[in-house]
PDB file of C-alpha atoms in Angstrom:
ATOM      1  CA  UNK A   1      90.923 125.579  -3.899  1.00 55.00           C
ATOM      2  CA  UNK A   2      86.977 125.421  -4.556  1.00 56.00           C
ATOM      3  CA  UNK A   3      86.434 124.292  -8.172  1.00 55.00           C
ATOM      4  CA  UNK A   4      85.201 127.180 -10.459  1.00 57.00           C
ATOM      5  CA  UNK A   5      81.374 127.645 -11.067  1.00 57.00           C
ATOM      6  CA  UNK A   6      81.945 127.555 -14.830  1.00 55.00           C
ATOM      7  CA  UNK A   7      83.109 124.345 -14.455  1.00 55.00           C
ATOM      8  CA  UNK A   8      80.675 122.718 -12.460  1.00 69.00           C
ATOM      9  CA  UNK A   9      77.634 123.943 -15.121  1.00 66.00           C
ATOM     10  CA  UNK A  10      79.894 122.533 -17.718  1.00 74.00           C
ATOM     11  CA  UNK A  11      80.218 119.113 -16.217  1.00 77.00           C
ATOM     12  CA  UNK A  12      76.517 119.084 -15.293  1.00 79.00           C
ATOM     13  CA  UNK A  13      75.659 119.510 -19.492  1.00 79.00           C
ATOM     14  CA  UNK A  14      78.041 117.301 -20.061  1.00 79.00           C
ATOM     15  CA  UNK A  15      76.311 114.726 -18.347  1.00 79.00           C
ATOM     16  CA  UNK A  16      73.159 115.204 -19.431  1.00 79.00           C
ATOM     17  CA  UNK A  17      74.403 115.046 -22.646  1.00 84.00           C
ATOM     18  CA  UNK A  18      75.386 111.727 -21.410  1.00 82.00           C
ATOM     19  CA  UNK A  19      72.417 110.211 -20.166  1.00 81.00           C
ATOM     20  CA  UNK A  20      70.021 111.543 -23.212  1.00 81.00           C
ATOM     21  CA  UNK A  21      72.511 109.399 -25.326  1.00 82.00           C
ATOM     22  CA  UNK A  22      72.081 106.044 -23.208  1.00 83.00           C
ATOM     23  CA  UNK A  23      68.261 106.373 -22.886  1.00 81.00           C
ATOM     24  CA  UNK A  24      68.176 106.608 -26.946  1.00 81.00           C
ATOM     25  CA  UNK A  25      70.188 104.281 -27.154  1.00 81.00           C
ATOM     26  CA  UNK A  26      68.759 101.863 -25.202  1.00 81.00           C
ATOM     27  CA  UNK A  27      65.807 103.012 -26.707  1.00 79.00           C
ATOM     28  CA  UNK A  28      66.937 102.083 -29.882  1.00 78.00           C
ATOM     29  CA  UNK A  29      67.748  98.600 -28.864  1.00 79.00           C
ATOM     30  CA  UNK A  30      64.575  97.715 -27.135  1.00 80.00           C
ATOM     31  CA  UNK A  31      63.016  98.613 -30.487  1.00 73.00           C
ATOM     32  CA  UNK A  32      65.341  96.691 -32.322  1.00 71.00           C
ATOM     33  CA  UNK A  33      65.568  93.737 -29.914  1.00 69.00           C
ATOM     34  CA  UNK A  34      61.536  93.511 -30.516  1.00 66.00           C
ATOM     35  CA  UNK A  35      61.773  92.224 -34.372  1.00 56.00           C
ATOM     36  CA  UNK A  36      59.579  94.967 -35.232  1.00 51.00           C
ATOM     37  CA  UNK A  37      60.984  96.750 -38.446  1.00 51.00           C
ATOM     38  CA  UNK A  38      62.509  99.832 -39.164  1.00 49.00           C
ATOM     39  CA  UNK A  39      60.802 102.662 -39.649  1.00 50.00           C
ATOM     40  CA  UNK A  40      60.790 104.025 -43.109  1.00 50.00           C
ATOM     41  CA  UNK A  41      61.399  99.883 -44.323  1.00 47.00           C
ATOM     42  CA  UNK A  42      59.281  98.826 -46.815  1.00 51.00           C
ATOM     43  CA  UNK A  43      56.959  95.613 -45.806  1.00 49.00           C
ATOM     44  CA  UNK A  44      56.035  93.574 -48.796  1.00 59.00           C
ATOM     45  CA  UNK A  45      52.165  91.787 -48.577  1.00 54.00           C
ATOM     46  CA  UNK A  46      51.646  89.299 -51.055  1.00 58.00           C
ATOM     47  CA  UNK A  47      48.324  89.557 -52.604  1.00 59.00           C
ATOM     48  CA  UNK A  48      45.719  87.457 -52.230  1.00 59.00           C
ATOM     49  CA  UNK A  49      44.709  84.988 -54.302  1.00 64.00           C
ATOM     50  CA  UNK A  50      41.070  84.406 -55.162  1.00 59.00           C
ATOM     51  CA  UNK A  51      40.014  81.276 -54.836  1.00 62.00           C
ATOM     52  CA  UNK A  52      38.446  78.844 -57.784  1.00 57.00           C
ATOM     53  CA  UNK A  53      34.967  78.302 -56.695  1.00 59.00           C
ATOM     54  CA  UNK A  54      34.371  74.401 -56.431  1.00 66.00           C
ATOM     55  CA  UNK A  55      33.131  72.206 -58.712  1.00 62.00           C
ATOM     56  CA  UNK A  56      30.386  70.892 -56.942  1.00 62.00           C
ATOM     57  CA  UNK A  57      29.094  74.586 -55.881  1.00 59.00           C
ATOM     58  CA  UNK A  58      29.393  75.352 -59.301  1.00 66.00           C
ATOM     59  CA  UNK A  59      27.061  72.536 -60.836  1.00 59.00           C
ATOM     60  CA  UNK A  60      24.598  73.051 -58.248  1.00 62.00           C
ATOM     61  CA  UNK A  61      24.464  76.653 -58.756  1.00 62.00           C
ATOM     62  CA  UNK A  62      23.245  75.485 -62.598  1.00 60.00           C
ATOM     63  CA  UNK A  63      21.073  73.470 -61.581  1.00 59.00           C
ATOM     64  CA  UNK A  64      19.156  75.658 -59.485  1.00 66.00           C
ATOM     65  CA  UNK A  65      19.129  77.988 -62.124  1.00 83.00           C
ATOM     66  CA  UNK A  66      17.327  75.419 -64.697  1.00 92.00           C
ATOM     67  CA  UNK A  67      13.632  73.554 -64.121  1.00 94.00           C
ATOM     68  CA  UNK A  68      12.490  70.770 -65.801  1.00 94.00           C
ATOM     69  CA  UNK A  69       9.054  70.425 -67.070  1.00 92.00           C
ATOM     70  CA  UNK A  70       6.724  67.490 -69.119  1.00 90.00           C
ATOM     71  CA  UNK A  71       5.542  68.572 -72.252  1.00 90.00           C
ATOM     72  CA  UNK A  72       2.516  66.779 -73.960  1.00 87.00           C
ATOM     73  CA  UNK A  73      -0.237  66.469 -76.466  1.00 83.00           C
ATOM     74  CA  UNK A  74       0.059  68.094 -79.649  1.00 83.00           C
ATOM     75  CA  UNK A  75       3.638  68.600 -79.649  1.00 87.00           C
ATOM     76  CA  UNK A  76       6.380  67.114 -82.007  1.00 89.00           C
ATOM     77  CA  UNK A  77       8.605  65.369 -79.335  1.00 90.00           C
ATOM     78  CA  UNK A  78       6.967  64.659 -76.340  1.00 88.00           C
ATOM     79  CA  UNK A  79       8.783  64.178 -72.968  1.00 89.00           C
ATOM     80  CA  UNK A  80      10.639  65.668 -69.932  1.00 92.00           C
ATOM     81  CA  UNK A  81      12.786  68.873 -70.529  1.00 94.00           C
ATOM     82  CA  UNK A  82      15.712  70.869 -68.329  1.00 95.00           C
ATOM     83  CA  UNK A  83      14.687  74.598 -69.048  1.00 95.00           C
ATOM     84  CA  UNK A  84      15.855  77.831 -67.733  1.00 95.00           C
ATOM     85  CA  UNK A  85      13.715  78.899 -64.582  1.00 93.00           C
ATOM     86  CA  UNK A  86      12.797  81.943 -66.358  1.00 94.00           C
ATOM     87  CA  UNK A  87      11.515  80.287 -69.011  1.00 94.00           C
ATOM     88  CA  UNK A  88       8.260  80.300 -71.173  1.00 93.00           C
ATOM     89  CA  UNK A  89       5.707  77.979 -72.127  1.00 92.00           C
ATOM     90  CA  UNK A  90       6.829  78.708 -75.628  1.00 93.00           C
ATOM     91  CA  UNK A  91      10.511  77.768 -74.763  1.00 95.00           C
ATOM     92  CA  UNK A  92       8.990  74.183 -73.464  1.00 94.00           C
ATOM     93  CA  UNK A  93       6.910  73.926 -76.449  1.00 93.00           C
ATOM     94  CA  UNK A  94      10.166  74.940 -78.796  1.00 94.00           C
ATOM     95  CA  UNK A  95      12.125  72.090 -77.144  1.00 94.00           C
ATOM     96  CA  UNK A  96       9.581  69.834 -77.862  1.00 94.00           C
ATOM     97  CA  UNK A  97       9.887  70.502 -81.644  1.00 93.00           C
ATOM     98  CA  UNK A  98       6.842  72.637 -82.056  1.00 91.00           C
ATOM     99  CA  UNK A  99       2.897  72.423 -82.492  1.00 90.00           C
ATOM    100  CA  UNK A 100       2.033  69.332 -84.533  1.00 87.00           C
ATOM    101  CA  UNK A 101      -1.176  69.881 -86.988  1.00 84.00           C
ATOM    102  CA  UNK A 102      -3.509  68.748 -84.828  1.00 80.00           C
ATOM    103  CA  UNK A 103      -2.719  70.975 -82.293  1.00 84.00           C
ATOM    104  CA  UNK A 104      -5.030  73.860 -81.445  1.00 82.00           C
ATOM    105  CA  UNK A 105      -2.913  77.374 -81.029  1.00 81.00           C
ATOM    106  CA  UNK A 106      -5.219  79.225 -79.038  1.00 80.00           C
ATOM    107  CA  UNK A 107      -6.115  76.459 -76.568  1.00 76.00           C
ATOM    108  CA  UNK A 108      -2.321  77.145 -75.264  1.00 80.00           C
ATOM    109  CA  UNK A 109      -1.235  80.169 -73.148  1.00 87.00           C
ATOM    110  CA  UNK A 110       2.506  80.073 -74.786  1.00 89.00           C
ATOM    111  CA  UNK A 111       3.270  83.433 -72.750  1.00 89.00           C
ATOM    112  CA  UNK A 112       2.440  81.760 -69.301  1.00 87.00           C
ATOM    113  CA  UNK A 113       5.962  81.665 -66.942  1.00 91.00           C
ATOM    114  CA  UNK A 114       6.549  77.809 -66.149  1.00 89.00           C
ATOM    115  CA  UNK A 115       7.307  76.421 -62.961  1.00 89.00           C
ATOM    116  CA  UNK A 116       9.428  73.157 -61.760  1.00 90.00           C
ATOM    117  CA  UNK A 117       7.671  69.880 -62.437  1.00 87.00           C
ATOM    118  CA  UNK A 118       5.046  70.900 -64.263  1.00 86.00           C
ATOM    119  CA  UNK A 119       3.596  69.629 -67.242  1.00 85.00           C
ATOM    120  CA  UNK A 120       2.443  71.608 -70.292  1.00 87.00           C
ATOM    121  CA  UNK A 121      -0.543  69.741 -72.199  1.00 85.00           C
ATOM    122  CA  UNK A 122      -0.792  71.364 -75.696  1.00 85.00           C
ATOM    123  CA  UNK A 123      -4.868  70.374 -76.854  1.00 81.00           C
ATOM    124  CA  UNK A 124      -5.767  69.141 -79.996  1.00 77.00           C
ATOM    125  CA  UNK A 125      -8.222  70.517 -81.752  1.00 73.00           C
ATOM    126  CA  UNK A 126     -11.630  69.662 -81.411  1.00 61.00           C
ATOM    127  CA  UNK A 127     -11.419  70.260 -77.624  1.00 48.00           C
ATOM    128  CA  UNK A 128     -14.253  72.220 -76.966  1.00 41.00           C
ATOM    129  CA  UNK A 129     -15.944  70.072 -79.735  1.00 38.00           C
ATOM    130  CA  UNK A 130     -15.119  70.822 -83.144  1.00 35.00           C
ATOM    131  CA  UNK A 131     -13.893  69.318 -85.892  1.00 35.00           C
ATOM    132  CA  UNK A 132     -10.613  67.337 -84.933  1.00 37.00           C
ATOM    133  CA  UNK A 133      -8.025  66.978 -87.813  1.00 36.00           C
ATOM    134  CA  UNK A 134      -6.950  63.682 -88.617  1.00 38.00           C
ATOM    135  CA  UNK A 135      -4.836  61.810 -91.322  1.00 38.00           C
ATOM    136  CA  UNK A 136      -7.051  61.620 -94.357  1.00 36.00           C
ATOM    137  CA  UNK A 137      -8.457  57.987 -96.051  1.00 39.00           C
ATOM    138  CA  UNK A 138      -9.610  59.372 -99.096  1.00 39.00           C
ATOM    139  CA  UNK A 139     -10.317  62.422-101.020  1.00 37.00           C
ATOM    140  CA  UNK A 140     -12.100  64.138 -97.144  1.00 40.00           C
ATOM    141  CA  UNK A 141      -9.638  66.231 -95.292  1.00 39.00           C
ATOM    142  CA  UNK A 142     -10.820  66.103 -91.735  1.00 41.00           C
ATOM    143  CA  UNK A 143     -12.492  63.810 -89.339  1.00 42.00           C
ATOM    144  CA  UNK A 144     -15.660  64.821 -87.495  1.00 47.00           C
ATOM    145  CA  UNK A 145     -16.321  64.145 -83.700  1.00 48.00           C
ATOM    146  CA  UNK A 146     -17.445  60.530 -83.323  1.00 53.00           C
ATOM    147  CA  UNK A 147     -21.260  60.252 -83.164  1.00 50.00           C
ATOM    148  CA  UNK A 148     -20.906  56.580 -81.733  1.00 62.00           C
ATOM    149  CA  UNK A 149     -19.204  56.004 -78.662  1.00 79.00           C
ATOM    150  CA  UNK A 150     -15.625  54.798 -78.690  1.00 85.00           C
ATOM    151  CA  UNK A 151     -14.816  51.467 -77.168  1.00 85.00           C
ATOM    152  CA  UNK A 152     -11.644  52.812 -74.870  1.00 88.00           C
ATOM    153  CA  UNK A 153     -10.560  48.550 -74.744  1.00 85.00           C
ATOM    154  CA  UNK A 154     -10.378  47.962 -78.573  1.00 85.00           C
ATOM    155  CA  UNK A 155     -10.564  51.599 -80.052  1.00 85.00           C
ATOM    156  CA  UNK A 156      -7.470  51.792 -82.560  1.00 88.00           C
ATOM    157  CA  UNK A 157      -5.544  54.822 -81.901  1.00 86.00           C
ATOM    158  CA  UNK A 158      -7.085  56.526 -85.000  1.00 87.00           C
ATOM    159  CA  UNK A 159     -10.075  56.614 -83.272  1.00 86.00           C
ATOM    160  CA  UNK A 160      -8.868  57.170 -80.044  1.00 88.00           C
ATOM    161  CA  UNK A 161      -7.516  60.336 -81.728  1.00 85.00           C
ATOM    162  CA  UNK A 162     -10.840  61.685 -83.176  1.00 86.00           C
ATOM    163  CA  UNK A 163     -12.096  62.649 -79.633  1.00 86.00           C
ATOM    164  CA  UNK A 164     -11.808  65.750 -78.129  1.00 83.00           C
ATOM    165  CA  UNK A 165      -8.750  66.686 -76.598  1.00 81.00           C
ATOM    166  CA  UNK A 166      -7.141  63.545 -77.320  1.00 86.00           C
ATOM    167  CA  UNK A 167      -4.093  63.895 -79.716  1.00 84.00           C
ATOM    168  CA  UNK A 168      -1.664  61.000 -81.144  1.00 88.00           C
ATOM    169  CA  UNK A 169       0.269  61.201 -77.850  1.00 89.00           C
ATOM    170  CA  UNK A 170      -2.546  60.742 -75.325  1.00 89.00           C
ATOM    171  CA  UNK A 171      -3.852  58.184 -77.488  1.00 88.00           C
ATOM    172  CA  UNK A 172      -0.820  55.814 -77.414  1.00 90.00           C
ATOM    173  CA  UNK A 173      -1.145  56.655 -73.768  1.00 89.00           C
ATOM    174  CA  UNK A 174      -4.711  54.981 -73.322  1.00 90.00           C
ATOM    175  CA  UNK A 175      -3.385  51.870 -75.279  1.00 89.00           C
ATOM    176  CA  UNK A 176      -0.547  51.473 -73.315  1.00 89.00           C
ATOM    177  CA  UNK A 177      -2.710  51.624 -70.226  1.00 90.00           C
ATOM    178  CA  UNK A 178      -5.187  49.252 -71.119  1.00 88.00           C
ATOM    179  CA  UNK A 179      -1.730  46.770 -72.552  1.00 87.00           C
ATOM    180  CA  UNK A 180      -0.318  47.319 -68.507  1.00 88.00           C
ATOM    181  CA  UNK A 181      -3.574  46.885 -66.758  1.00 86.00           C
ATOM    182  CA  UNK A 182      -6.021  45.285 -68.936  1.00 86.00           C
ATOM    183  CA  UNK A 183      -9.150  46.551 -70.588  1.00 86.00           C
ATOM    184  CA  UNK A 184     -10.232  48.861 -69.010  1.00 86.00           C
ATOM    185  CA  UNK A 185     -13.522  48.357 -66.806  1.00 85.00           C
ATOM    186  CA  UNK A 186     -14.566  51.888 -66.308  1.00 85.00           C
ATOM    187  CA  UNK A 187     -14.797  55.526 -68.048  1.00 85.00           C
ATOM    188  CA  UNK A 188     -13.428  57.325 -64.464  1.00 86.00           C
ATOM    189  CA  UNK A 189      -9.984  54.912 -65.560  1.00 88.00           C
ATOM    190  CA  UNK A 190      -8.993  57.598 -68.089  1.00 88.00           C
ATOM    191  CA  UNK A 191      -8.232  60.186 -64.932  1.00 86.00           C
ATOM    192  CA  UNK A 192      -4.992  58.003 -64.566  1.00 87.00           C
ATOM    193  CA  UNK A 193      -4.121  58.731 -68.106  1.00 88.00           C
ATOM    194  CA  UNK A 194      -1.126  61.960 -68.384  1.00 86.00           C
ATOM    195  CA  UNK A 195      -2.928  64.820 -69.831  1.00 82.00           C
ATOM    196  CA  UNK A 196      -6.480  63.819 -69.013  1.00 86.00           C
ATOM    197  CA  UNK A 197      -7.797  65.990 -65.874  1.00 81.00           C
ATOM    198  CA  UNK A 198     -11.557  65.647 -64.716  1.00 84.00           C
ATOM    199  CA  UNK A 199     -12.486  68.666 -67.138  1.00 84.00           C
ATOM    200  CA  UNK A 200     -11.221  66.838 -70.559  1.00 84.00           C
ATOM    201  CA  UNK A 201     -12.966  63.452 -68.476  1.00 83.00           C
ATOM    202  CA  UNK A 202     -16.558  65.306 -68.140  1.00 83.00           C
ATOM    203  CA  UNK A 203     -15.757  66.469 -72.087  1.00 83.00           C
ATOM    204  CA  UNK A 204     -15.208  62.858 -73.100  1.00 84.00           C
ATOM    205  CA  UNK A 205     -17.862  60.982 -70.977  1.00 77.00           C
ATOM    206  CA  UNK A 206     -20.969  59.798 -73.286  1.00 78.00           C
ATOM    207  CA  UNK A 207     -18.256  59.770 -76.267  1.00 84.00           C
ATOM    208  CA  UNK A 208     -16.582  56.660 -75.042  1.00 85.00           C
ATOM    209  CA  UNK A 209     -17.661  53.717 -73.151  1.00 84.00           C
ATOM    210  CA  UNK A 210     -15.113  50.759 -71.191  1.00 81.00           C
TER     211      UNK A 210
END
């Protein structure tokens, strides 16, 4: 007896039925089998941590931040000084514990920017050859511009401070240059003295003699 048609479409969706359950399930173990996780399962990160910049970056990032600059002349406290980079030649002039008397205010630009390794020279007055203001001796208050020259090998630093341009600071500077090296032998000597450039040189020449 032939088997009915009924049947036979029956047995056919049957087994598709079947086979649509092996291939998902099969599926479903590939998938598994993989280590990858479950859909919908929440995957944790942990967050990053940011990491402490290193000492050593962070002292060398100061100090590229800071400049440090040689202030002289008429200034309290001569000597070198760390500074910001942005700095002023006020700030310099600040750490340096200000203008002494002698100094002469508008010989010094104390708005100028400063740069790394330079050195700020604060004049004294009497520069441009006035009267220079020194400690008085007696009932005068103020020291005129030599009229005799000044012996640079045995001046006193009194005198040494009289002429133009040279404060109490460059002064001790000349003596302790002539104490290292000897008297000296020649006006041109003073260009190796801090704070005396050929311009305050030509300004001092015929004022003081070896």
């Amino acid at each position: 007896m032939p088997p009915s048609p009924y049947l036979t479409v029956e047995r056919r969706r049957l087994a598709a039925i079947v086979l649509l359950v092996l291939v998902v399930a099969v599926a479903v173990w590939r998938h598994a089998s993989s280590g990858a996780p479950a859909a919908g399962a929440a995957v944790q990160v942990a967050p990053l941590r940011p990491r402490a910049p290193d000492a050593a970056a962070r002292a060398t990032g100061a100090a590229a931040r800071r400049i440090v600059v040689d202030v002289a002349g008429a200034v309290r406290r001569p000597g070198l000084y760390r500074l910001r980079r942005d700095a002023r030649v006020a700030d310099a002039v600040a750490r340096a514990g200000g203008l002494t008397r002698h100094a002469e205010r508008t010989a010094v630009n104390l708005a100028a920017p400063l740069a790394d390794g330079e050195q700020v020279v604060v004049a004294a007055r009497g520069a441009a050859g006035t009267a220079v203001s020194a400690p008085s001796g007696g009932a005068g208050g103020a020291a005129a511009v030599p009229s005799a020259p000044v012996s640079l090998s045995v001046a006193t630093a009194e005198q040494l401070d009289t002429l133009p341009g040279v404060g109490p600071v460059t002064a001790q500077k000349i003596i302790a240059y002539r104490e290292q090296h000897g008297p000296f032998t020649s006006v041109a000597q003073l260009d190796a003295i801090p704070g005396i450039g050929p311009a305050r040189l030509d300004e001092l020449r015929g004022l003081v003699v070896p």
